[in-house]
CSV table of C-alpha atoms in Angstrom, one decimal:
chain,number,residue,atom,x,y,z
A,130,MET,CA,20.2,43.8,24.9
A,131,ASN,CA,23.9,43.0,25.3
A,132,ALA,CA,23.1,39.4,26.3
A,133,LYS,CA,20.7,39.1,23.3
A,134,GLN,CA,23.4,40.6,21.1
A,135,LYS,CA,25.9,38.1,22.4
A,136,GLU,CA,23.4,35.3,21.8
A,137,LYS,CA,22.8,36.6,18.4
A,138,GLY,CA,26.5,37.0,17.8
A,139,GLY,CA,27.0,33.4,19.1
A,140,GLY,CA,24.3,32.3,16.8
A,141,LEU,CA,25.9,34.0,13.8
A,142,ILE,CA,29.2,32.4,14.7
A,143,ASP,CA,27.6,28.9,14.9
A,144,LEU,CA,25.8,29.6,11.6
A,145,LYS,CA,29.2,30.5,10.0
A,146,LYS,CA,30.7,27.3,11.4
A,147,LYS,CA,27.9,25.2,10.1
A,148,SER,CA,28.0,26.8,6.7
A,149,LEU,CA,31.7,26.2,6.5
A,150,TRP,CA,31.3,22.6,7.5
A,151,ARG,CA,28.5,22.2,5.0
A,152,ARG,CA,30.7,23.8,2.3
A,153,LEU,CA,33.5,21.4,3.1
A,154,LYS,CA,31.1,18.4,2.9
A,155,GLU,CA,29.7,19.6,-0.4
A,156,ASN,CA,33.1,20.4,-1.9
A,157,LYS,CA,34.2,17.6,-4.2
A,158,VAL,CA,37.9,18.6,-3.8
A,159,ALA,CA,37.7,18.5,0.0
A,160,GLN,CA,35.9,15.1,-0.2
A,161,GLY,CA,38.6,13.8,-2.5
A,162,VAL,CA,41.4,15.0,-0.3
A,163,SER,CA,39.8,13.6,2.9
A,164,SER,CA,39.1,10.2,1.2
A,165,VAL,CA,42.9,9.9,0.5
A,166,LEU,CA,44.3,11.7,3.5
A,167,LEU,CA,42.4,9.8,6.2
A,168,PRO,CA,43.5,6.3,5.1
A,169,VAL,CA,47.1,7.6,4.6
A,170,LEU,CA,47.1,9.0,8.1
A,171,PHE,CA,45.7,5.8,9.5
A,172,GLY,CA,48.4,3.8,7.7
A,173,VAL,CA,51.1,6.1,9.0
A,174,LEU,CA,49.8,5.6,12.5
A,175,ILE,CA,49.9,1.8,12.1
A,176,LEU,CA,53.4,1.9,10.8
A,177,ALA,CA,54.5,4.1,13.6
A,178,LEU,CA,53.1,1.7,16.2
A,179,TRP,CA,54.6,-1.2,14.3
A,180,GLN,CA,58.1,0.4,14.1
A,181,GLY,CA,57.9,1.5,17.7
A,182,GLN,CA,57.2,-2.1,18.7
A,183,VAL,CA,53.8,-1.1,20.3
A,184,LEU,CA,52.1,-3.7,18.2
A,185,HIS,CA,54.5,-6.4,19.4
A,186,LYS,CA,53.5,-5.6,23.0
A,187,ILE,CA,49.8,-5.6,22.1
A,188,PHE,CA,50.0,-9.0,20.3
A,189,ASN,CA,52.7,-10.4,22.6
A,190,THR,CA,55.1,-11.3,19.8
A,191,ASP,CA,58.7,-10.7,18.9
A,192,THR,CA,60.5,-8.9,16.1
A,193,ASN,CA,61.3,-12.2,14.3
A,194,THR,CA,57.7,-13.4,13.9
A,195,LEU,CA,56.6,-9.8,13.2
A,196,PRO,CA,59.6,-8.0,11.8
A,197,LEU,CA,59.9,-4.3,11.8
A,198,PRO,CA,58.9,-2.3,8.7
A,199,SER,CA,62.5,-1.0,8.4
A,200,ARG,CA,63.9,-4.6,8.2
A,201,ILE,CA,61.3,-5.6,5.7
A,202,CYS,CA,62.2,-2.6,3.5
A,203,HIS,CA,65.9,-3.5,3.7
A,204,ILE,CA,65.2,-7.1,2.6
A,205,ILE,CA,63.2,-6.0,-0.4
A,206,ILE,CA,65.9,-3.4,-1.4
A,207,ASP,CA,68.7,-5.8,-1.0
A,208,ASN,CA,67.0,-8.5,-3.2
A,209,ILE,CA,65.1,-6.4,-5.8
A,210,PRO,CA,65.9,-8.8,-8.8
A,211,ALA,CA,64.5,-11.9,-7.0
A,212,PHE,CA,61.5,-10.0,-5.7
A,213,ALA,CA,60.8,-8.5,-9.2
A,214,GLN,CA,61.0,-11.9,-10.9
A,215,ASN,CA,58.6,-13.6,-8.5
A,216,ALA,CA,56.3,-10.6,-8.6
A,217,LEU,CA,56.2,-10.7,-12.4
A,218,TYR,CA,55.2,-14.4,-12.4
A,219,THR,CA,52.4,-13.7,-9.9
A,220,LEU,CA,51.2,-10.6,-11.8
A,221,LEU,CA,51.1,-12.6,-15.1
A,222,VAL,CA,49.0,-15.3,-13.5
A,223,ALA,CA,46.6,-12.8,-11.9
A,224,VAL,CA,46.2,-10.6,-15.0
A,225,ILE,CA,45.7,-13.5,-17.5
A,226,GLY,CA,43.3,-15.3,-15.3
A,227,LEU,CA,41.4,-12.1,-14.6
A,228,VAL,CA,41.1,-11.2,-18.3
A,229,ILE,CA,40.0,-14.7,-19.4
A,230,GLY,CA,37.6,-15.2,-16.5
A,231,SER,CA,36.0,-11.8,-17.0
A,232,ILE,CA,35.5,-12.4,-20.7
A,233,ILE,CA,33.9,-15.8,-20.0
A,234,GLY,CA,31.8,-14.3,-17.2
A,235,TYR,CA,30.5,-11.6,-19.5
A,236,LEU,CA,29.6,-14.1,-22.2
A,237,ILE,CA,27.7,-16.2,-19.7
A,238,ALA,CA,25.9,-13.0,-18.6
A,239,VAL,CA,25.0,-12.2,-22.3
A,240,PHE,CA,23.6,-15.8,-22.7
A,241,ALA,CA,21.6,-15.5,-19.5
A,242,ALA,CA,20.2,-12.1,-20.5
A,243,THR,CA,19.3,-13.4,-24.0
A,244,PHE,CA,17.7,-16.6,-22.8
A,245,GLN,CA,16.5,-15.7,-19.3
A,246,LYS,CA,14.3,-18.8,-18.9
A,247,TRP,CA,17.5,-21.0,-18.7
A,248,GLY,CA,20.1,-18.3,-18.1
A,249,LYS,CA,19.1,-17.5,-14.5
A,250,GLY,CA,19.5,-21.1,-13.5
A,251,GLY,CA,22.9,-21.1,-15.1
A,252,LEU,CA,23.9,-18.1,-13.1
A,253,THR,CA,23.0,-19.8,-9.9
A,254,ILE,CA,25.3,-22.7,-10.8
A,255,VAL,CA,28.1,-20.2,-11.8
A,256,GLY,CA,27.6,-18.4,-8.5
A,257,ALA,CA,28.1,-21.7,-6.6
A,258,PHE,CA,31.7,-21.8,-7.9
A,259,ASN,CA,32.3,-18.7,-5.8
A,260,ALA,CA,31.7,-20.8,-2.7
A,261,ILE,CA,34.5,-23.2,-3.5
A,262,PRO,CA,37.5,-22.4,-1.2
A,263,ILE,CA,40.6,-21.5,-3.2
A,264,VAL,CA,42.7,-23.8,-0.9
A,265,ALA,CA,40.6,-26.7,-2.0
A,266,LEU,CA,40.4,-25.7,-5.7
A,267,ALA,CA,44.2,-25.0,-6.2
A,268,PRO,CA,45.5,-28.6,-5.5
A,269,VAL,CA,42.7,-30.1,-7.6
A,270,MET,CA,43.6,-28.0,-10.6
A,271,THR,CA,47.3,-28.8,-10.1
A,272,ASN,CA,46.6,-32.6,-10.2
A,273,TRP,CA,44.0,-32.2,-13.0
A,274,THR,CA,46.4,-30.4,-15.4
A,275,LYS,CA,49.5,-32.5,-14.7
A,276,ASP,CA,49.3,-34.3,-18.1
A,277,ILE,CA,48.8,-31.3,-20.4
A,278,SER,CA,52.5,-30.8,-21.0
A,279,ASN,CA,56.0,-32.2,-20.3
A,280,ASP,CA,57.2,-28.8,-19.2
A,281,PRO,CA,56.5,-28.2,-15.4
A,282,ASN,CA,56.5,-24.5,-16.0
A,283,ILE,CA,53.7,-24.7,-18.5
A,284,ARG,CA,51.7,-27.1,-16.4
A,285,SER,CA,52.1,-24.9,-13.3
A,286,MET,CA,51.1,-21.6,-15.1
A,287,PHE,CA,48.1,-23.3,-16.7
A,288,ALA,CA,46.8,-24.6,-13.3
A,289,LYS,CA,47.3,-21.3,-11.5
A,290,THR,CA,45.7,-19.3,-14.3
A,291,LEU,CA,42.7,-21.8,-14.3
A,292,VAL,CA,42.2,-21.2,-10.5
A,293,VAL,CA,42.1,-17.4,-11.0
A,294,MET,CA,39.9,-17.7,-14.0
A,295,ILE,CA,37.3,-19.8,-12.2
A,296,VAL,CA,37.2,-17.4,-9.2
A,297,CYS,CA,36.7,-14.3,-11.5
A,298,ILE,CA,33.9,-15.8,-13.6
A,299,ALA,CA,31.2,-15.6,-10.9
A,300,SER,CA,31.5,-11.9,-10.0
A,301,MET,CA,31.6,-10.8,-13.6
A,302,SER,CA,28.7,-12.9,-14.8
A,303,ILE,CA,26.4,-11.9,-11.9
A,304,ASN,CA,27.2,-8.1,-12.1
A,305,ALA,CA,27.2,-8.0,-15.9
A,306,PHE,CA,23.8,-9.8,-16.0
A,307,ARG,CA,22.4,-7.0,-13.8
A,308,GLY,CA,23.8,-4.4,-16.2
A,309,LEU,CA,22.3,-6.2,-19.2
A,310,THR,CA,18.8,-6.6,-17.7
A,311,GLU,CA,18.3,-3.7,-15.3
A,312,LEU,CA,17.7,-1.0,-17.9
A,313,LYS,CA,16.3,2.5,-17.5
A,314,PRO,CA,12.4,2.7,-17.3
A,315,PHE,CA,10.7,2.4,-20.7
A,316,ALA,CA,14.1,2.3,-22.6
A,317,LEU,CA,13.5,-1.2,-23.8
A,318,ASP,CA,9.9,-0.4,-24.8
A,319,LEU,CA,11.1,2.6,-26.7
A,320,MET,CA,13.6,0.5,-28.7
A,321,LYS,CA,10.8,-2.1,-29.4
A,322,SER,CA,8.5,0.7,-30.6
A,323,TYR,CA,11.2,1.6,-33.2
A,324,ALA,CA,11.3,-2.0,-34.3
A,325,ALA,CA,14.9,-2.3,-33.3
A,326,LYS,CA,16.7,-5.6,-33.9
A,327,LYS,CA,18.0,-7.6,-31.0
A,328,SER,CA,21.6,-6.8,-32.1
A,329,THR,CA,20.8,-3.1,-32.1
A,330,VAL,CA,19.2,-3.3,-28.7
A,331,PHE,CA,22.3,-5.1,-27.4
A,332,PHE,CA,24.9,-2.7,-28.8
A,333,LYS,CA,22.9,0.5,-28.3
A,334,LEU,CA,21.2,-0.2,-25.0
A,335,ARG,CA,22.3,-3.3,-23.1
A,336,LEU,CA,26.1,-3.1,-23.7
A,337,PRO,CA,26.5,0.6,-22.7
A,338,ASN,CA,24.3,0.1,-19.6
A,339,SER,CA,26.4,-2.9,-18.5
A,340,ILE,CA,29.7,-1.1,-18.6
A,341,PRO,CA,29.5,0.5,-15.0
A,342,TYR,CA,28.5,-3.0,-13.7
A,343,VAL,CA,31.5,-4.5,-15.4
A,344,PHE,CA,33.8,-2.1,-13.4
A,345,THR,CA,31.9,-3.0,-10.2
A,346,ALA,CA,32.7,-6.7,-10.9
A,347,LEU,CA,36.3,-5.9,-11.6
A,348,ARG,CA,36.6,-4.1,-8.2
A,349,VAL,CA,35.8,-7.4,-6.6
A,350,SER,CA,37.8,-9.5,-9.1
A,351,VAL,CA,41.1,-7.6,-9.0
A,352,PRO,CA,41.9,-8.2,-5.3
A,353,ILE,CA,40.6,-11.7,-5.4
A,354,SER,CA,42.7,-12.5,-8.5
A,355,ILE,CA,45.9,-11.6,-6.6
A,356,ILE,CA,44.7,-13.7,-3.6
A,357,SER,CA,43.9,-16.6,-5.9
A,358,ALA,CA,47.2,-16.4,-7.7
A,359,VAL,CA,49.2,-16.3,-4.4
A,360,VAL,CA,47.3,-19.2,-2.8
A,361,SER,CA,47.5,-21.3,-6.0
A,362,GLU,CA,51.2,-20.9,-5.9
A,363,TYR,CA,51.3,-22.6,-2.6
A,364,PHE,CA,50.4,-25.9,-4.3
A,365,ALA,CA,52.0,-25.2,-7.7
A,366,GLU,CA,54.4,-27.7,-9.2
A,367,TYR,CA,56.9,-25.1,-10.4
A,368,ILE,CA,58.7,-23.3,-7.6
A,369,VAL,CA,58.3,-19.7,-8.5
A,370,GLY,CA,56.0,-16.8,-7.6
A,371,VAL,CA,55.3,-14.7,-4.5
A,372,GLY,CA,53.0,-17.2,-2.9
A,373,ARG,CA,55.5,-20.0,-3.3
A,374,GLU,CA,58.2,-17.8,-1.7
A,375,ILE,CA,55.9,-17.0,1.2
A,376,ARG,CA,55.3,-20.7,1.8
A,377,GLU,CA,59.0,-21.7,1.5
A,378,ASN,CA,60.3,-19.0,3.8
A,379,ILE,CA,57.7,-19.8,6.5
A,380,VAL,CA,58.6,-23.5,6.3
A,381,LEU,CA,62.3,-22.5,6.7
A,382,GLY,CA,61.5,-20.1,9.6
A,383,GLN,CA,62.6,-17.0,7.6
A,384,TYR,CA,59.7,-14.9,8.7
A,385,PRO,CA,61.2,-11.5,7.7
A,386,THR,CA,61.6,-12.6,4.1
A,387,ALA,CA,58.1,-14.1,4.1
A,388,TRP,CA,56.8,-10.8,5.4
A,389,ALA,CA,58.7,-9.0,2.6
A,390,TYR,CA,56.9,-11.1,0.0
A,391,ILE,CA,53.6,-10.5,1.7
A,392,VAL,CA,54.3,-6.7,1.3
A,393,VAL,CA,55.1,-7.3,-2.4
A,394,ALA,CA,51.8,-9.1,-2.9
A,395,CYS,CA,50.0,-6.2,-1.3
A,396,LEU,CA,51.8,-3.8,-3.6
A,397,ILE,CA,50.8,-5.8,-6.6
A,398,GLY,CA,47.2,-5.6,-5.6
A,399,LEU,CA,47.4,-1.9,-4.9
A,400,VAL,CA,48.9,-1.2,-8.3
A,401,MET,CA,46.4,-3.3,-10.1
A,402,TYR,CA,43.5,-1.7,-8.2
A,403,GLY,CA,44.9,1.8,-8.9
A,404,VAL,CA,45.1,1.1,-12.6
A,405,LEU,CA,41.5,-0.1,-12.5
A,406,MET,CA,40.4,3.1,-10.8
A,407,LEU,CA,42.2,5.2,-13.3
A,408,VAL,CA,40.7,3.4,-16.3
A,409,GLU,CA,37.2,3.5,-14.6
A,410,SER,CA,37.5,7.3,-14.0
A,411,ILE,CA,38.3,7.8,-17.7
A,412,VAL,CA,35.7,5.5,-19.2
A,413,LEU,CA,32.9,6.5,-16.8
A,414,LYS,CA,33.8,10.2,-16.6
A,415,ASN,CA,30.3,11.4,-17.5
A,416,ARG,CA,28.2,8.4,-16.4
A,417,LYS,CA,26.5,7.5,-13.1
A,418,VAL,CA,25.1,4.1,-12.0
A,419,LYS,CA,21.5,4.5,-10.9
């Protein structure tokens, strides 16, 4: 009996453990904490290995090529005005190109959804732009726009914004097209049964249904807009921006400063992505994508 009781007791303990684990898995607060805590702990671990020069031994490199995080932080703090100015130029290019490219991409998706016979073929062509390497696109845009103004700053800004815009069009058009066409079952038939106009169907059904897909596209476009802005600055005529500073410092052998600008570029991307997640949580608070 004692053995059975122990077994039963052990079983009860296991059941309690399982129920606690299940409660943690089903608890939204616990899920939210773990989704933030685990990446933070992983990041702290990487920084500790980096600062302790463990990564230098693993990759067989020195502290000049891969400077310590403490040195990178000192460089940023000591040169805040210069870093802020260059970060602002890169941020402007990324945001302007992202907004214009997303609007054009959505308009293309609306056209494709309205005239699906020709629109789907157009989306295939737009999607092909996504396969063009940014390294190849940036110098072409720089040469193509060299005659639009006598001011090198205007020419450079236009060329860089154009690169970001082209890259962001594809993801928005494809995702928005899905949102405009993949409607809930019988929803379109119900609207037709009420003899709803095409404009009513668009504003009451297609547009609201496409909003979650728009944010899905922006999740892709926001990081790639920063990458496109930084890479396009490598080939820009006007010497300004985070990407240009990374290039110039690598050429001069100033790797710690180049790494500092790389960190700034990462911070710009994180801030933009964080703002996007905040806006998405507010707009889609009571909605779910099926």
